CSV table of C-alpha atoms in Angstrom, one decimal:
chain,number,residue,atom,x,y,z
A,29,MET,CA,-27.9,-7.7,-18.4
A,30,THR,CA,-28.1,-7.5,-14.6
A,31,PHE,CA,-25.8,-9.3,-12.2
A,32,THR,CA,-27.8,-11.5,-9.8
A,33,GLY,CA,-24.9,-13.5,-8.4
A,34,PHE,CA,-22.6,-16.5,-8.9
A,35,PRO,CA,-24.6,-19.7,-8.1
A,36,VAL,CA,-23.1,-22.4,-5.9
A,37,GLU,CA,-22.7,-24.5,-9.0
A,38,ALA,CA,-20.1,-22.1,-10.3
A,39,ILE,CA,-17.9,-23.0,-7.3
A,40,GLU,CA,-18.6,-26.7,-7.8
A,41,PHE,CA,-17.5,-26.3,-11.5
A,42,PHE,CA,-14.1,-25.1,-10.4
A,43,GLU,CA,-13.8,-27.7,-7.7
A,44,GLY,CA,-14.4,-30.3,-10.3
A,45,LEU,CA,-11.9,-28.7,-12.7
A,46,GLU,CA,-9.2,-28.7,-10.0
A,47,ALA,CA,-9.8,-32.4,-9.5
A,48,ASP,CA,-10.0,-33.3,-13.2
A,49,ASN,CA,-8.2,-30.6,-15.3
A,50,THR,CA,-8.7,-32.4,-18.6
A,51,LYS,CA,-10.2,-31.8,-22.0
A,52,ALA,CA,-12.8,-34.4,-21.3
A,53,TYR,CA,-14.1,-32.6,-18.1
A,54,TRP,CA,-14.1,-29.3,-19.9
A,55,SER,CA,-16.0,-30.7,-22.9
A,56,ASP,CA,-18.6,-32.3,-20.7
A,57,ASN,CA,-19.1,-29.1,-18.6
A,58,LYS,CA,-18.5,-26.3,-21.2
A,59,SER,CA,-22.2,-25.4,-21.5
A,60,ALA,CA,-22.4,-25.1,-17.7
A,61,TYR,CA,-19.3,-22.9,-17.7
A,62,GLU,CA,-20.9,-20.6,-20.2
A,63,GLU,CA,-24.2,-20.4,-18.2
A,64,ILE,CA,-23.2,-20.3,-14.6
A,65,VAL,CA,-19.6,-18.9,-14.7
A,66,ARG,CA,-19.0,-16.7,-17.7
A,67,ALA,CA,-22.4,-15.2,-18.0
A,68,PRO,CA,-22.5,-13.9,-14.4
A,69,MET,CA,-19.0,-12.5,-14.8
A,70,GLU,CA,-20.0,-10.7,-18.0
A,71,ALA,CA,-23.0,-9.2,-16.1
A,72,LEU,CA,-20.7,-8.2,-13.2
A,73,LEU,CA,-18.4,-6.3,-15.5
A,74,VAL,CA,-21.4,-4.5,-17.0
A,75,ASP,CA,-22.9,-3.5,-13.7
A,76,VAL,CA,-19.6,-2.3,-12.1
A,77,SER,CA,-18.5,-0.4,-15.2
A,78,GLY,CA,-21.9,1.2,-15.5
A,79,SER,CA,-22.2,0.2,-19.1
A,80,ARG,CA,-25.4,-0.6,-21.0
A,81,ALA,CA,-25.8,-4.0,-22.6
A,82,GLY,CA,-23.7,-4.1,-25.8
A,83,GLU,CA,-21.2,-1.6,-24.6
A,84,ASP,CA,-17.6,-2.6,-23.8
A,85,ALA,CA,-17.7,-3.1,-20.1
A,86,GLY,CA,-14.3,-4.9,-19.8
A,87,LYS,CA,-12.5,-8.0,-20.8
A,88,ILE,CA,-12.8,-11.7,-19.6
A,89,PHE,CA,-9.5,-13.6,-19.9
A,90,ARG,CA,-9.4,-16.8,-21.9
A,91,PRO,CA,-9.9,-20.0,-19.8
A,92,TYR,CA,-7.0,-21.8,-21.6
A,93,ARG,CA,-3.5,-21.8,-20.0
A,94,ASP,CA,-0.4,-21.1,-22.0
A,95,VAL,CA,1.6,-24.3,-21.4
A,96,ARG,CA,4.4,-23.7,-23.9
A,97,PHE,CA,7.0,-22.7,-21.3
A,98,SER,CA,5.5,-24.3,-18.2
A,99,LYS,CA,6.2,-27.6,-16.5
A,100,ASP,CA,2.5,-27.7,-15.5
A,101,LYS,CA,0.7,-28.9,-18.6
A,102,THR,CA,-2.8,-28.8,-17.2
A,103,PRO,CA,-4.8,-27.1,-20.0
A,104,TYR,CA,-7.3,-24.9,-18.1
A,105,LYS,CA,-7.2,-22.1,-15.6
A,106,THR,CA,-9.0,-22.9,-12.4
A,107,ASN,CA,-10.4,-19.4,-12.1
A,108,ILE,CA,-12.3,-16.9,-14.2
A,109,ALA,CA,-10.9,-13.4,-14.3
A,110,GLY,CA,-11.5,-10.1,-16.0
A,111,THR,CA,-10.8,-6.4,-16.1
A,112,PHE,CA,-13.2,-3.5,-15.9
A,113,ALA,CA,-13.2,-0.9,-18.7
A,114,THR,CA,-13.2,1.7,-15.9
A,115,GLY,CA,-10.1,0.1,-14.3
A,116,GLY,CA,-9.6,-2.8,-11.9
A,117,TYR,CA,-9.4,-6.6,-11.9
A,118,VAL,CA,-11.7,-9.3,-10.6
A,119,SER,CA,-11.2,-13.1,-10.1
A,120,LEU,CA,-13.3,-16.0,-8.9
A,121,ASP,CA,-12.1,-19.6,-8.1
A,122,ALA,CA,-13.0,-22.3,-5.6
A,123,ASP,CA,-11.1,-20.6,-2.8
A,124,GLY,CA,-12.2,-17.0,-3.0
A,125,PHE,CA,-13.4,-13.9,-4.8
A,126,ARG,CA,-10.7,-11.3,-5.4
A,127,VAL,CA,-10.6,-7.8,-6.7
A,128,GLY,CA,-7.5,-5.6,-7.4
A,129,THR,CA,-6.4,-2.3,-9.0
A,130,GLY,CA,-3.2,-0.4,-9.5
A,131,TYR,CA,-0.1,-0.9,-11.7
A,132,TYR,CA,0.6,-4.6,-11.8
A,133,MET,CA,3.7,-4.7,-14.0
A,134,MET,CA,5.6,-1.5,-14.7
A,135,ALA,CA,7.8,-0.9,-17.7
A,136,LYS,CA,11.4,0.3,-17.2
A,137,ASP,CA,10.4,4.0,-17.7
A,138,GLN,CA,7.5,3.6,-15.3
A,139,LEU,CA,9.8,2.0,-12.6
A,140,ALA,CA,12.2,4.9,-13.0
A,141,SER,CA,9.4,7.4,-12.4
A,142,PHE,CA,8.0,5.3,-9.5
A,143,ARG,CA,11.3,5.1,-7.7
A,144,GLU,CA,12.1,8.8,-8.3
A,145,ALA,CA,8.8,9.7,-6.7
A,146,ILE,CA,9.4,7.4,-3.7
A,147,ASP,CA,12.8,8.9,-3.2
A,148,ASP,CA,11.6,12.5,-2.9
A,149,GLU,CA,8.9,14.3,-1.0
A,150,ARG,CA,6.2,12.3,-2.8
A,151,GLY,CA,7.4,9.1,-1.0
A,152,PRO,CA,5.9,9.9,2.4
A,153,GLU,CA,2.5,10.6,0.7
A,154,LEU,CA,2.5,7.2,-0.8
A,155,GLU,CA,3.5,5.6,2.5
A,156,LYS,CA,0.5,7.3,4.2
A,157,LEU,CA,-1.9,6.2,1.4
A,158,ILE,CA,-0.7,2.6,1.7
A,159,GLU,CA,-1.0,2.7,5.5
A,160,LYS,CA,-4.5,3.9,5.3
A,161,LEU,CA,-5.5,1.3,2.8
A,162,ARG,CA,-4.0,-1.5,4.9
A,163,SER,CA,-6.0,-0.2,7.9
A,164,LYS,CA,-9.1,-0.8,5.9
A,165,ASP,CA,-8.2,-4.5,5.3
A,166,LEU,CA,-6.8,-3.9,1.8
A,167,GLU,CA,-3.5,-5.6,0.8
A,168,VAL,CA,-1.0,-3.4,-1.0
A,169,THR,CA,1.8,-5.3,-2.6
A,170,ALA,CA,3.6,-6.0,-5.9
A,171,HIS,CA,3.6,-9.0,-8.3
A,172,ASP,CA,7.4,-9.1,-7.9
A,173,THR,CA,10.1,-7.4,-5.7
A,174,LEU,CA,13.8,-7.0,-5.9
A,175,LYS,CA,15.9,-8.9,-3.3
A,176,THR,CA,18.0,-5.8,-2.7
A,177,ALA,CA,17.9,-2.1,-3.4
A,178,PRO,CA,17.6,-1.0,-7.0
A,179,ARG,CA,20.7,0.4,-8.6
A,180,GLY,CA,21.5,3.9,-7.5
A,181,TYR,CA,19.6,3.7,-4.2
A,182,PRO,CA,21.1,2.9,-0.7
A,183,LYS,CA,20.1,-0.4,1.0
A,184,ASP,CA,19.2,1.6,4.1
A,185,HIS,CA,16.8,4.0,2.3
A,186,PRO,CA,13.9,4.8,4.7
A,187,ARG,CA,11.4,3.6,2.0
A,188,ILE,CA,13.5,0.6,0.8
A,189,GLU,CA,10.5,-1.7,0.8
A,190,LEU,CA,8.7,0.5,-1.7
A,191,LEU,CA,11.8,1.0,-3.8
A,192,ARG,CA,12.1,-2.8,-4.2
A,193,MET,CA,8.6,-3.2,-5.6
A,194,LYS,CA,8.3,-3.7,-9.3
A,195,GLY,CA,4.6,-2.8,-9.3
A,196,CYS,CA,2.0,-1.4,-6.9
A,197,ILE,CA,-1.4,-3.0,-6.5
A,198,ALA,CA,-4.2,-3.0,-4.0
A,199,TRP,CA,-6.1,-6.2,-3.3
A,200,ARG,CA,-9.0,-7.6,-1.4
A,201,THR,CA,-10.0,-11.2,-1.0
A,202,TRP,CA,-13.2,-12.6,0.3
A,203,GLU,CA,-14.0,-16.2,1.3
A,204,ILE,CA,-16.6,-18.2,-0.6
A,205,GLY,CA,-20.1,-17.9,0.9
A,206,ALA,CA,-23.8,-17.6,0.2
A,207,TRP,CA,-23.3,-13.8,-0.4
A,208,LEU,CA,-21.8,-14.7,-3.8
A,209,ASP,CA,-25.2,-15.9,-5.0
A,210,THR,CA,-26.7,-12.4,-4.6
A,211,PRO,CA,-26.0,-8.9,-6.1
A,212,GLU,CA,-23.6,-8.1,-3.2
A,213,PRO,CA,-20.4,-8.7,-5.2
A,214,VAL,CA,-21.2,-5.6,-7.2
A,215,THR,CA,-21.4,-3.5,-4.0
A,216,ARG,CA,-18.2,-5.0,-2.6
A,217,VAL,CA,-16.3,-4.4,-5.9
A,218,ARG,CA,-17.5,-0.8,-6.2
A,219,ASP,CA,-16.6,-0.1,-2.5
A,220,PHE,CA,-13.2,-1.5,-3.0
A,221,LEU,CA,-12.5,0.5,-6.1
A,222,LYS,CA,-13.7,3.7,-4.4
A,223,THR,CA,-11.4,3.0,-1.4
A,224,ALA,CA,-8.4,2.2,-3.5
A,225,LYS,CA,-8.9,5.2,-5.9
A,226,PRO,CA,-6.4,7.5,-4.1
A,227,LEU,CA,-3.6,4.9,-4.8
A,228,VAL,CA,-4.5,4.8,-8.5
A,229,THR,CA,-4.6,8.6,-8.6
A,230,TRP,CA,-1.2,8.8,-7.0
A,231,LEU,CA,0.2,6.3,-9.6
A,232,ASP,CA,-1.5,8.0,-12.5
A,233,THR,CA,-0.1,11.4,-11.4
A,234,ASN,CA,3.5,10.3,-10.5
A,235,VAL,CA,4.0,7.4,-12.9
A,236,GLY,CA,1.5,7.3,-15.7
A,237,PRO,CA,1.5,5.2,-18.9
A,238,SER,CA,4.8,3.9,-20.4
A,239,GLU,CA,6.2,5.8,-23.3
A,240,LEU,CA,8.2,2.7,-24.4
A,241,GLU,CA,6.8,0.7,-27.4
A,242,GLY,CA,5.0,-2.3,-25.9
A,243,GLY,CA,5.2,-0.9,-22.4
A,244,TRP,CA,2.3,-1.1,-19.9
A,245,GLY,CA,-0.2,1.6,-20.7
A,246,SER,CA,1.6,2.8,-23.8
């Protein structure tokens, strides 16, 4: 299985789904989804992870939304997303192609380690890493941040923005274009993951997996 690109019809599928997010649209276009959306994503995961066909190259998320606790009852996600077995996240929708890596949602023990590292001599090292990544057009952010300083830390801490983060992730987004219908996404994803690797290494070294039952990475 070799990735050759996402055809323009994949983008048209998501544009149609955004306009008509119904079971009827999904049923009428499910075979197209499998062929022009899911199959290329599976091939992308294999190529980026360096796996042979049949090996676990990663995971593609279900296309169905969990609407149990949401006011938005539309049944389907308007993107396809997956994770690489070797680390990292990728997503495609009608607006762009995105790739990310890092610690998306930290457990309590991970947050404690993260903030402790930011507060001591390891904090400036992280600041420099983030500054370097941002200079290379990568976004470094968190899925959620505190409105004020975490308990036990002063509001005027020199690295207060980092202390308020509840995760730490690097991202890159590209606009939709003809390049998607070529093997180029594989190169872009690999280059991104290589560039962002120092951040992941810092997190692995100074935070690591959670030791709490059910915690991230436990």
